[in-house]
C-alpha positions as a Markdown table, in Angstrom:
| # | Residue | x | y | z |
|---|---|---|---|---|
| 1 | Met | 19.4 | 30.3 | 11.6 |
| 2 | Ser | 21.9 | 27.5 | 11.1 |
| 3 | Ser | 21.0 | 24.3 | 9.4 |
| 4 | Thr | 21.5 | 22.3 | 12.6 |
| 5 | Lys | 19.0 | 24.6 | 14.5 |
| 6 | Met | 16.6 | 24.4 | 11.6 |
| 7 | Asp | 16.8 | 20.6 | 11.6 |
| 8 | Thr | 16.2 | 20.5 | 15.3 |
| 9 | Phe | 13.2 | 22.8 | 15.0 |
| 10 | Ser | 11.8 | 20.6 | 12.2 |
| 11 | Ala | 12.3 | 17.5 | 14.2 |
| 12 | Arg | 10.3 | 19.0 | 17.1 |
| 13 | Glu | 7.3 | 19.4 | 14.8 |
| 14 | Leu | 7.1 | 15.7 | 14.0 |
| 15 | Pro | 5.3 | 14.7 | 17.2 |
| 16 | Leu | 2.6 | 17.3 | 16.4 |
| 17 | Leu | 2.3 | 16.0 | 12.9 |
| 18 | Ile | 2.0 | 12.4 | 14.1 |
| 19 | Glu | -0.6 | 13.4 | 16.8 |
| 20 | Ser | -2.7 | 15.3 | 14.3 |
| 21 | Phe | -2.7 | 12.3 | 11.9 |
| 22 | Val | -3.5 | 9.9 | 14.6 |
| 23 | Ser | -6.4 | 12.1 | 15.7 |
| 24 | Gln | -7.8 | 12.2 | 12.2 |
| 25 | Leu | -7.6 | 8.4 | 11.9 |
| 26 | Lys | -9.4 | 7.9 | 15.2 |
| 27 | Arg | -12.2 | 10.4 | 14.3 |
| 28 | Gly | -12.6 | 8.9 | 10.8 |
| 29 | Gln | -11.8 | 12.2 | 9.1 |
| 30 | Leu | -9.8 | 10.6 | 6.4 |
| 31 | Val | -12.3 | 9.2 | 3.9 |
| 32 | Gly | -11.3 | 7.0 | 1.0 |
| 33 | Ser | -8.6 | 4.5 | 0.5 |
| 34 | Lys | -6.4 | 6.7 | -1.7 |
| 35 | Thr | -6.7 | 9.6 | 0.8 |
| 36 | Val | -5.5 | 7.4 | 3.7 |
| 37 | Ala | -2.6 | 6.0 | 1.6 |
| 38 | Ile | -1.4 | 9.4 | 0.4 |
| 39 | Asn | -1.5 | 11.0 | 3.8 |
| 40 | Thr | 0.3 | 8.0 | 5.4 |
| 41 | Ala | 3.1 | 8.2 | 2.8 |
| 42 | Ser | 3.4 | 11.9 | 3.2 |
| 43 | Leu | 3.7 | 11.6 | 6.9 |
| 44 | Leu | 6.5 | 8.9 | 6.5 |
| 45 | Arg | 8.2 | 11.2 | 4.0 |
| 46 | Glu | 8.3 | 13.9 | 6.7 |
| 47 | Ile | 9.8 | 11.5 | 9.2 |
| 48 | Val | 12.5 | 10.5 | 6.8 |
| 49 | Ser | 13.2 | 14.1 | 5.9 |
| 50 | Arg | 13.1 | 15.7 | 9.4 |
| 51 | Ser | 14.3 | 13.1 | 11.8 |
| 52 | Pro | 18.0 | 13.2 | 12.9 |
| 53 | Trp | 18.9 | 9.6 | 11.7 |
| 54 | Glu | 22.3 | 8.6 | 10.5 |
| 55 | Asp | 22.0 | 4.9 | 9.9 |
| 56 | Ile | 19.4 | 2.4 | 8.6 |
| 57 | Pro | 18.6 | 0.7 | 12.0 |
| 58 | Thr | 17.7 | 4.1 | 13.4 |
| 59 | Leu | 15.5 | 5.0 | 10.5 |
| 60 | Thr | 13.7 | 1.6 | 10.3 |
| 61 | Gly | 13.1 | 1.8 | 14.1 |
| 62 | Leu | 11.5 | 5.2 | 13.7 |
| 63 | Leu | 9.3 | 4.0 | 10.8 |
| 64 | Lys | 8.2 | 0.9 | 12.7 |
| 65 | Ala | 7.4 | 2.9 | 15.8 |
| 66 | Val | 5.2 | 5.3 | 13.9 |
| 67 | Gly | 3.6 | 2.4 | 12.0 |
| 68 | Lys | 2.7 | 0.8 | 15.3 |
| 69 | Arg | 1.2 | 4.1 | 16.5 |
| 70 | Leu | -0.9 | 4.5 | 13.4 |
| 71 | Leu | -2.1 | 0.9 | 13.5 |
| 72 | Arg | -3.2 | 1.3 | 17.2 |
| 73 | Ala | -5.2 | 4.3 | 16.1 |
| 74 | Gln | -6.9 | 2.4 | 13.3 |
| 75 | Pro | -6.1 | -1.4 | 13.7 |
| 76 | Arg | -8.4 | -2.6 | 10.9 |
| 77 | Glu | -7.1 | -0.2 | 8.3 |
| 78 | Leu | -4.9 | -2.5 | 6.1 |
| 79 | Leu | -3.8 | 0.4 | 3.9 |
| 80 | Ile | -1.7 | 1.9 | 6.7 |
| 81 | Phe | 0.2 | -1.4 | 7.1 |
| 82 | Asn | 0.7 | -1.7 | 3.3 |
| 83 | Val | 2.1 | 1.8 | 3.0 |
| 84 | Val | 4.5 | 1.5 | 5.9 |
| 85 | Cys | 5.7 | -1.9 | 4.6 |
| 86 | Arg | 6.2 | -0.3 | 1.2 |
| 87 | Val | 8.3 | 2.6 | 2.6 |
| 88 | Leu | 10.4 | 0.1 | 4.6 |
| 89 | His | 10.9 | -1.8 | 1.3 |
| 90 | Ile | 12.0 | 1.5 | -0.4 |
| 91 | Val | 14.5 | 2.3 | 2.5 |
| 92 | Asn | 16.1 | -1.2 | 2.4 |
| 93 | Glu | 16.2 | -1.3 | -1.4 |
| 94 | Asp | 17.9 | 2.1 | -1.6 |
| 95 | Tyr | 20.3 | 1.1 | 1.1 |
| 96 | Ser | 21.3 | -2.0 | -0.8 |
| 97 | Ser | 22.0 | 0.1 | -3.8 |
| 98 | Val | 24.4 | 2.5 | -2.0 |
| 99 | Glu | 28.0 | 1.4 | -2.3 |
| 100 | Val | 30.6 | 2.6 | 0.3 |
| 101 | Val | 33.7 | 3.4 | -1.8 |
| 102 | Asn | 37.1 | 4.3 | -0.4 |
| 103 | Glu | 39.1 | 7.3 | -1.6 |
| 104 | Gly | 41.2 | 5.0 | -3.7 |
| 105 | Gly | 38.2 | 3.7 | -5.5 |
| 106 | Thr | 38.2 | 0.3 | -3.8 |
| 107 | Ser | 35.0 | -0.9 | -2.2 |
| 108 | Asn | 34.9 | -2.5 | 1.2 |
| 109 | Lys | 34.2 | -5.9 | -0.3 |
| 110 | Lys | 37.4 | -5.7 | -2.4 |
| 111 | Lys | 39.4 | -4.3 | 0.5 |
| 112 | Gly | 38.6 | -7.4 | 2.6 |
| 113 | His | 40.6 | -9.5 | 0.1 |
| 114 | Ala | 43.6 | -7.1 | -0.1 |
| 115 | Gly | 47.0 | -7.5 | 1.5 |
| 116 | Gly | 48.2 | -10.7 | -0.2 |
| 117 | Gly | 50.3 | -9.1 | -2.9 |
| 118 | Ala | 52.4 | -11.0 | -5.4 |
| 119 | Gly | 53.9 | -13.2 | -2.7 |
| 120 | Gly | 50.5 | -14.1 | -1.3 |
| 121 | Ala | 51.6 | -14.0 | 2.4 |
| 122 | Met | 51.8 | -11.3 | 5.0 |
| 123 | Lys | 54.9 | -10.6 | 7.0 |
| 124 | Gly | 54.7 | -11.5 | 10.7 |
| 125 | Asn | 54.3 | -7.9 | 11.9 |
| 126 | Glu | 51.7 | -7.1 | 9.2 |
| 127 | Thr | 48.5 | -8.0 | 11.0 |
| 128 | Pro | 45.3 | -6.5 | 9.5 |
| 129 | Ala | 45.2 | -3.8 | 12.2 |
| 130 | Met | 48.9 | -2.9 | 11.9 |
| 131 | Gly | 48.9 | -2.9 | 8.1 |
| 132 | Leu | 46.5 | 0.0 | 7.9 |
| 133 | Gly | 49.2 | 2.5 | 7.6 |
| 134 | Gln | 51.6 | 0.8 | 5.2 |
| 135 | Pro | 52.9 | 2.8 | 2.3 |
| 136 | Gly | 51.2 | 2.0 | -1.0 |
| 137 | Thr | 48.0 | 0.8 | 0.5 |
| 138 | Gly | 46.2 | 4.0 | -0.1 |
| 139 | Gln | 45.2 | 4.2 | 3.6 |
| 140 | Pro | 46.1 | 7.0 | 6.1 |
| 141 | Arg | 48.9 | 6.2 | 8.5 |
| 142 | Asn | 47.1 | 7.5 | 11.5 |
| 143 | Leu | 44.3 | 5.2 | 12.9 |
| 144 | Gly | 42.4 | 8.2 | 14.3 |
| 145 | Glu | 42.5 | 9.9 | 10.8 |
| 146 | Gln | 41.1 | 6.7 | 9.2 |
| 147 | Val | 38.3 | 6.6 | 11.8 |
| 148 | Ala | 37.4 | 10.2 | 11.1 |
| 149 | Arg | 37.4 | 9.6 | 7.3 |
| 150 | Ser | 35.2 | 6.6 | 7.8 |
| 151 | Met | 32.8 | 8.7 | 9.8 |
| 152 | Asp | 32.8 | 11.3 | 7.0 |
| 153 | Arg | 32.0 | 8.7 | 4.4 |
| 154 | Ala | 29.2 | 7.3 | 6.6 |
| 155 | Ala | 27.7 | 10.8 | 6.9 |
| 156 | Leu | 28.0 | 11.4 | 3.2 |
| 157 | Asn | 26.3 | 8.0 | 2.4 |
| 158 | Ala | 23.6 | 8.8 | 4.9 |
| 159 | Phe | 23.0 | 12.1 | 3.1 |
| 160 | His | 22.8 | 10.5 | -0.3 |
| 161 | Leu | 20.6 | 7.7 | 1.1 |
| 162 | Lys | 18.2 | 10.3 | 2.6 |
| 163 | Ser | 17.9 | 12.1 | -0.8 |
| 164 | Leu | 17.3 | 8.7 | -2.5 |
| 165 | Val | 14.6 | 7.6 | -0.1 |
| 166 | Ile | 12.8 | 11.0 | -0.2 |
| 167 | Gln | 12.8 | 10.9 | -4.0 |
| 168 | Glu | 11.5 | 7.3 | -4.1 |
| 169 | Ile | 8.7 | 8.2 | -1.6 |
| 170 | Asn | 7.8 | 11.2 | -3.8 |
| 171 | Asp | 7.6 | 8.9 | -6.8 |
| 172 | Tyr | 5.4 | 6.5 | -4.8 |
| 173 | Ile | 3.0 | 9.4 | -3.8 |
| 174 | Val | 2.8 | 10.3 | -7.5 |
| 175 | Glu | 2.0 | 6.7 | -8.3 |
| 176 | Leu | -0.8 | 6.7 | -5.7 |
| 177 | Glu | -2.3 | 9.9 | -7.2 |
| 178 | Lys | -2.3 | 8.5 | -10.7 |
| 179 | Thr | -3.5 | 5.0 | -9.8 |
| 180 | Glu | -7.1 | 5.3 | -10.9 |
| 181 | Glu | -6.2 | 6.9 | -14.3 |
| 182 | Glu | -3.6 | 4.2 | -15.0 |
| 183 | Ile | -6.0 | 1.4 | -14.1 |
| 184 | Ala | -8.6 | 3.0 | -16.4 |
| 185 | Asp | -6.2 | 2.8 | -19.3 |
| 186 | Asn | -6.6 | -1.0 | -19.2 |
| 187 | Ala | -10.4 | -0.9 | -19.6 |
| 188 | Arg | -10.5 | -1.5 | -23.3 |
| 189 | Glu | -8.7 | -4.8 | -22.9 |
| 190 | His | -11.5 | -6.1 | -20.6 |
| 191 | Ile | -14.7 | -4.4 | -21.7 |
| 192 | His | -16.2 | -4.7 | -25.2 |
| 193 | Ser | -19.1 | -3.2 | -27.1 |
| 194 | Asn | -22.7 | -3.7 | -25.7 |
| 195 | Glu | -21.5 | -5.8 | -22.8 |
| 196 | Ile | -23.7 | -5.9 | -19.7 |
| 197 | Ile | -21.6 | -5.1 | -16.6 |
| 198 | Leu | -22.6 | -5.7 | -13.0 |
| 199 | Thr | -21.0 | -3.8 | -10.2 |
| 200 | Cys | -21.9 | -2.8 | -6.6 |
| 201 | Gly | -21.1 | -0.1 | -4.1 |
| 202 | Arg | -19.3 | 3.1 | -4.6 |
| 203 | Ser | -15.8 | 2.9 | -6.1 |
| 204 | Ala | -14.0 | 5.8 | -7.8 |
| 205 | Thr | -11.6 | 3.3 | -9.5 |
| 206 | Val | -14.5 | 1.3 | -11.0 |
| 207 | Glu | -16.2 | 4.5 | -12.0 |
| 208 | Gln | -13.2 | 5.7 | -14.0 |
| 209 | Phe | -12.6 | 2.2 | -15.4 |
| 210 | Leu | -16.2 | 2.0 | -16.8 |
| 211 | Lys | -16.1 | 5.6 | -18.1 |
| 212 | His | -12.9 | 5.1 | -19.9 |
| 213 | Ala | -14.4 | 2.0 | -21.6 |
| 214 | Ala | -17.6 | 4.0 | -22.4 |
| 215 | Ser | -15.5 | 6.7 | -24.2 |
| 216 | Lys | -15.0 | 4.2 | -27.0 |
| 217 | Val | -17.9 | 1.7 | -26.9 |
| 218 | Lys | -21.5 | 1.6 | -25.6 |
| 219 | Ile | -22.0 | -0.5 | -22.5 |
| 220 | His | -24.9 | -1.4 | -20.1 |
| 221 | Val | -24.2 | -1.2 | -16.4 |
| 222 | Ile | -26.3 | -2.8 | -13.6 |
| 223 | Val | -25.5 | -1.5 | -10.1 |
| 224 | Ala | -26.5 | -3.4 | -7.0 |
| 225 | Glu | -27.8 | -0.8 | -4.5 |
| 226 | Cys | -25.7 | -2.3 | -1.5 |
| 227 | Ala | -28.3 | -1.8 | 1.2 |
| 228 | Pro | -28.4 | -0.5 | 3.9 |
| 229 | Ala | -25.7 | 2.1 | 2.9 |
| 230 | Tyr | -27.2 | 2.4 | -0.6 |
| 231 | Asp | -23.9 | 3.3 | -2.1 |
| 232 | Gly | -25.0 | 1.9 | -5.4 |
| 233 | His | -27.4 | 4.8 | -5.9 |
| 234 | Glu | -24.4 | 7.2 | -5.7 |
| 235 | Gln | -22.4 | 5.1 | -8.1 |
| 236 | Ala | -25.2 | 5.0 | -10.6 |
| 237 | Arg | -25.5 | 8.8 | -10.6 |
| 238 | Ala | -21.8 | 9.1 | -11.1 |
| 239 | Leu | -21.8 | 6.7 | -14.0 |
| 240 | Ala | -24.8 | 8.1 | -15.8 |
| 241 | Gly | -23.7 | 9.7 | -19.1 |
| 242 | Pro | -23.1 | 9.1 | -22.8 |
| 243 | Asn | -22.6 | 5.5 | -23.9 |
| 244 | Ile | -23.6 | 4.1 | -20.5 |
| 245 | Asp | -27.1 | 2.8 | -19.7 |
| 246 | Val | -27.3 | 2.5 | -15.9 |
| 247 | Val | -29.9 | 0.4 | -14.0 |
| 248 | Val | -30.0 | 0.1 | -10.2 |
| 249 | Val | -31.4 | -3.2 | -8.8 |
| 250 | Ala | -32.0 | -4.5 | -5.3 |
| 251 | Asp | -29.4 | -6.8 | -3.8 |
| 252 | Ala | -31.9 | -9.7 | -3.7 |
| 253 | Ala | -32.3 | -9.5 | -7.5 |
| 254 | Val | -28.6 | -10.1 | -8.2 |
| 255 | Phe | -28.9 | -13.9 | -8.7 |
| 256 | Ala | -31.9 | -13.6 | -10.9 |
| 257 | Ile | -30.2 | -11.3 | -13.4 |
| 258 | Met | -26.8 | -12.8 | -13.3 |
| 259 | Ser | -27.6 | -15.1 | -16.3 |
| 260 | Arg | -27.8 | -12.0 | -18.5 |
| 261 | Val | -24.6 | -10.4 | -17.2 |
| 262 | Asn | -21.4 | -10.7 | -19.3 |
| 263 | Lys | -19.0 | -9.5 | -16.7 |
| 264 | Val | -18.8 | -8.5 | -13.0 |
| 265 | Ile | -16.5 | -5.6 | -12.1 |
| 266 | Leu | -15.8 | -5.0 | -8.5 |
| 267 | Gly | -13.7 | -2.6 | -6.5 |
| 268 | Ala | -11.7 | -3.6 | -3.4 |
| 269 | His | -10.7 | -2.0 | -0.1 |
| 270 | Ala | -7.8 | -4.4 | 0.1 |
| 271 | Val | -6.4 | -7.5 | -1.7 |
| 272 | Leu | -4.9 | -10.0 | 0.8 |
| 273 | Ala | -1.8 | -12.2 | 0.2 |
| 274 | Asn | -3.8 | -15.3 | -0.9 |
| 275 | Gly | -5.7 | -13.3 | -3.5 |
| 276 | Gly | -8.9 | -12.8 | -1.4 |
| 277 | Leu | -10.6 | -9.5 | -1.2 |
| 278 | Val | -11.9 | -7.2 | 1.5 |
| 279 | Ala | -14.6 | -5.5 | -0.5 |
| 280 | Ala | -17.9 | -3.7 | 0.0 |
| 281 | Ser | -20.6 | -5.6 | 1.8 |
| 282 | Gly | -22.6 | -7.6 | -0.7 |
| 283 | Ser | -19.6 | -8.4 | -2.9 |
| 284 | His | -19.4 | -12.0 | -1.7 |
| 285 | Thr | -23.0 | -12.7 | -2.7 |
| 286 | Ile | -22.3 | -11.2 | -6.2 |
| 287 | Ala | -19.1 | -13.1 | -6.7 |
| 288 | Ala | -20.7 | -16.4 | -5.6 |
| 289 | Ala | -23.6 | -15.8 | -8.0 |
| 290 | Ala | -21.2 | -15.1 | -10.8 |
| 291 | Arg | -19.3 | -18.3 | -10.1 |
| 292 | His | -22.6 | -20.3 | -10.3 |
| 293 | His | -23.3 | -18.8 | -13.7 |
| 294 | Ser | -19.7 | -19.0 | -14.9 |
| 295 | Thr | -19.5 | -15.2 | -15.2 |
| 296 | Gln | -16.1 | -13.6 | -15.1 |
| 297 | Val | -15.2 | -11.5 | -12.0 |
| 298 | Val | -12.8 | -8.6 | -12.6 |
| 299 | Val | -11.4 | -6.7 | -9.6 |
| 300 | Cys | -9.9 | -3.2 | -10.1 |
| 301 | Ala | -7.4 | -2.3 | -7.3 |
| 302 | Gly | -4.2 | -0.3 | -7.1 |
| 303 | Leu | -0.9 | -1.9 | -6.1 |
| 304 | Tyr | -1.1 | 0.0 | -2.8 |
| 305 | Lys | -4.1 | -2.2 | -1.8 |
| 306 | Tyr | -2.2 | -5.4 | -2.2 |
| 307 | Ser | -1.4 | -6.5 | 1.4 |
| 308 | Pro | 1.2 | -9.1 | 2.5 |
| 309 | Met | -1.2 | -10.3 | 5.2 |
| 310 | Phe | -3.2 | -13.6 | 5.1 |
| 311 | Pro | -6.8 | -13.9 | 6.2 |
| 312 | Phe | -6.4 | -16.2 | 9.1 |
| 313 | Asp | -9.3 | -14.5 | 10.7 |
| 314 | Asp | -11.9 | -12.9 | 8.4 |
| 315 | Asp | -13.4 | -10.7 | 11.0 |
| 316 | Arg | -10.1 | -9.1 | 11.8 |
| 317 | Phe | -10.3 | -7.0 | 8.6 |
| 318 | Asn | -14.0 | -6.1 | 9.0 |
| 319 | Thr | -15.6 | -3.1 | 10.6 |
| 320 | Leu | -19.1 | -3.0 | 12.2 |
| 321 | Val | -21.0 | 0.3 | 11.6 |
| 322 | Ser | -24.1 | 1.5 | 13.2 |
| 323 | Pro | -27.1 | -0.9 | 12.9 |
| 324 | Asp | -29.6 | 2.0 | 12.9 |
| 325 | Thr | -29.9 | 1.8 | 9.1 |
| 326 | Val | -30.9 | -1.9 | 9.4 |
| 327 | Leu | -33.1 | -1.7 | 12.5 |
| 328 | Ala | -33.9 | 1.8 | 13.7 |
| 329 | Tyr | -33.6 | 2.5 | 17.4 |
| 330 | Gly | -37.2 | 3.8 | 17.4 |
| 331 | Asn | -38.3 | 0.1 | 17.3 |
| 332 | Gly | -37.6 | -0.1 | 21.0 |
| 333 | Asp | -39.2 | -3.5 | 21.8 |
| 334 | Leu | -37.6 | -5.2 | 18.8 |
| 335 | Val | -34.2 | -3.7 | 19.4 |
| 336 | Asp | -34.1 | -5.2 | 22.8 |
| 337 | Ala | -35.0 | -8.6 | 21.6 |
| 338 | Val | -32.5 | -9.1 | 18.7 |
| 339 | Asp | -28.8 | -8.5 | 18.0 |
| 340 | Val | -28.1 | -6.7 | 14.7 |
| 341 | Cys | -24.7 | -6.6 | 13.0 |
| 342 | Asn | -24.0 | -4.3 | 10.1 |
| 343 | Pro | -20.6 | -5.1 | 8.6 |
| 344 | Arg | -19.0 | -2.6 | 6.2 |
| 345 | Tyr | -17.0 | -5.2 | 4.2 |
| 346 | Asp | -17.2 | -8.7 | 2.9 |
| 347 | Tyr | -14.4 | -11.2 | 2.5 |
| 348 | Val | -14.4 | -12.7 | -1.0 |
| 349 | Pro | -12.2 | -15.8 | -1.3 |
| 350 | Pro | -9.7 | -16.0 | -4.1 |
| 351 | Glu | -11.5 | -18.9 | -5.9 |
| 352 | Leu | -14.3 | -16.5 | -6.7 |
| 353 | Val | -12.0 | -13.9 | -8.4 |
| 354 | Asp | -10.8 | -14.4 | -12.0 |
| 355 | Ile | -8.7 | -11.3 | -12.8 |
| 356 | Leu | -7.0 | -8.6 | -10.7 |
| 357 | Val | -6.4 | -5.3 | -12.7 |
| 358 | Asp | -3.9 | -2.7 | -11.5 |
| 359 | His | -1.9 | -0.1 | -13.3 |
| 360 | Thr | 0.5 | -2.7 | -14.7 |
| 361 | Gly | -2.3 | -4.7 | -16.3 |
| 362 | Gly | -4.4 | -7.8 | -15.5 |
| 363 | His | -3.1 | -10.7 | -13.3 |
| 364 | Leu | -4.5 | -14.0 | -12.0 |
| 365 | Pro | -4.9 | -14.1 | -8.2 |
| 366 | Ser | -2.2 | -16.9 | -8.2 |
| 367 | Tyr | 0.3 | -14.3 | -9.5 |
| 368 | Leu | -0.1 | -12.1 | -6.5 |
| 369 | Tyr | 2.8 | -13.6 | -4.7 |
| 370 | Arg | 5.2 | -12.2 | -7.3 |
| 371 | Leu | 3.8 | -8.7 | -7.0 |
| 372 | Leu | 4.1 | -8.8 | -3.3 |
| 373 | Gln | 7.7 | -10.0 | -3.5 |
| 374 | Glu | 8.5 | -7.0 | -5.8 |
| 375 | Asn | 6.9 | -4.5 | -3.5 |
| 376 | Tyr | 7.6 | -5.8 | 0.0 |
| 377 | Asn | 10.5 | -8.3 | -0.3 |
| 378 | Tyr | 13.1 | -6.2 | 1.4 |
| 379 | Ala | 10.8 | -5.4 | 4.3 |
| 380 | Lys | 9.5 | -9.0 | 4.8 |
| 381 | Asp | 11.5 | -9.4 | 8.0 |
| 382 | Leu | 10.6 | -6.0 | 9.3 |
| 383 | Ala | 7.0 | -5.7 | 8.3 |
| 384 | Trp | 5.6 | -8.2 | 10.8 |
| 385 | Ser | 7.2 | -6.6 | 13.8 |
| 386 | Ile | 5.0 | -3.5 | 13.1 |
| 387 | Gln | 2.1 | -5.5 | 14.5 |
| 388 | Asp | 3.9 | -7.1 | 17.4 |
| 389 | Glu | 3.2 | -5.5 | 20.7 |
């Protein structure tokens, strides 16, 4: 089978891949922030690899269209928006690094200033269009031949660009897979011997962060149970081991024990552009209690969780889950008399956060603008159109 037919066959599979991924998002089959991010990046890599694009506007249009489709399937999932914006940034960054060079070794930028010569002036019959075929200019005499060669160069540059983009996305996926381990490498800079650490909810990043610190020193960990989901019990079981003394407490006891806590370490579902957090329900209460007692709040989050979006509406980023765990449906009379909300996340304002820790180290929330510029700068004019309908 020829490569053209193979490419066409591969391109026909893309709608099936997209539909399958959209179905998984709608049904909630992708569990975990890292899982959603890796699968989104892998899907975008397939679009770049299999789609028959030849220029940047076509590719960015495809990526934005898929991004809108994924956000419609799960509009409150910020990680999808983050990954699409990061891939758009990669595409535009790689495109800016590709130079179109002519056969004679002269770039287009230099060619635009050519034609003056030693005399500095053109002859009357040497207009820019007519001068293309002059001897000594290094250009083909036939205009049709020059157009054909330009098309060949464009196709060659598109091929090189596709290889570059795919390689960058592969590196990005590897970065996503190793995020937790690289964040854990910074644990010894923030946790010291015999410190009392308070955390809440279930976070694999926080788990590895604490375990890495416990490999060198002994620590005491207090885990808030995070009712009504009680994810804290699962986190406590995962943390139990050598050099870690784990205690589970009720959420209502957090303020009472905060005076004995040396440090609060939280995970995050997303970090917004102003430095605020979308974190597990109950995180806001813990952060507010820590601020009252002047206890340091450290947040462990990968770069892929840093979002260029601002929290103009806090509820936009939250998700309401079944209230049955708060008030069982068996209480028929009471259920009909009250309205019960069971939010999955809390919004934690940036003034309650002291340090953000990612794989590059620790940062103040005020430094977040710089990290966002490095990761999304090239896509800043394209990213917002993903959400426009």
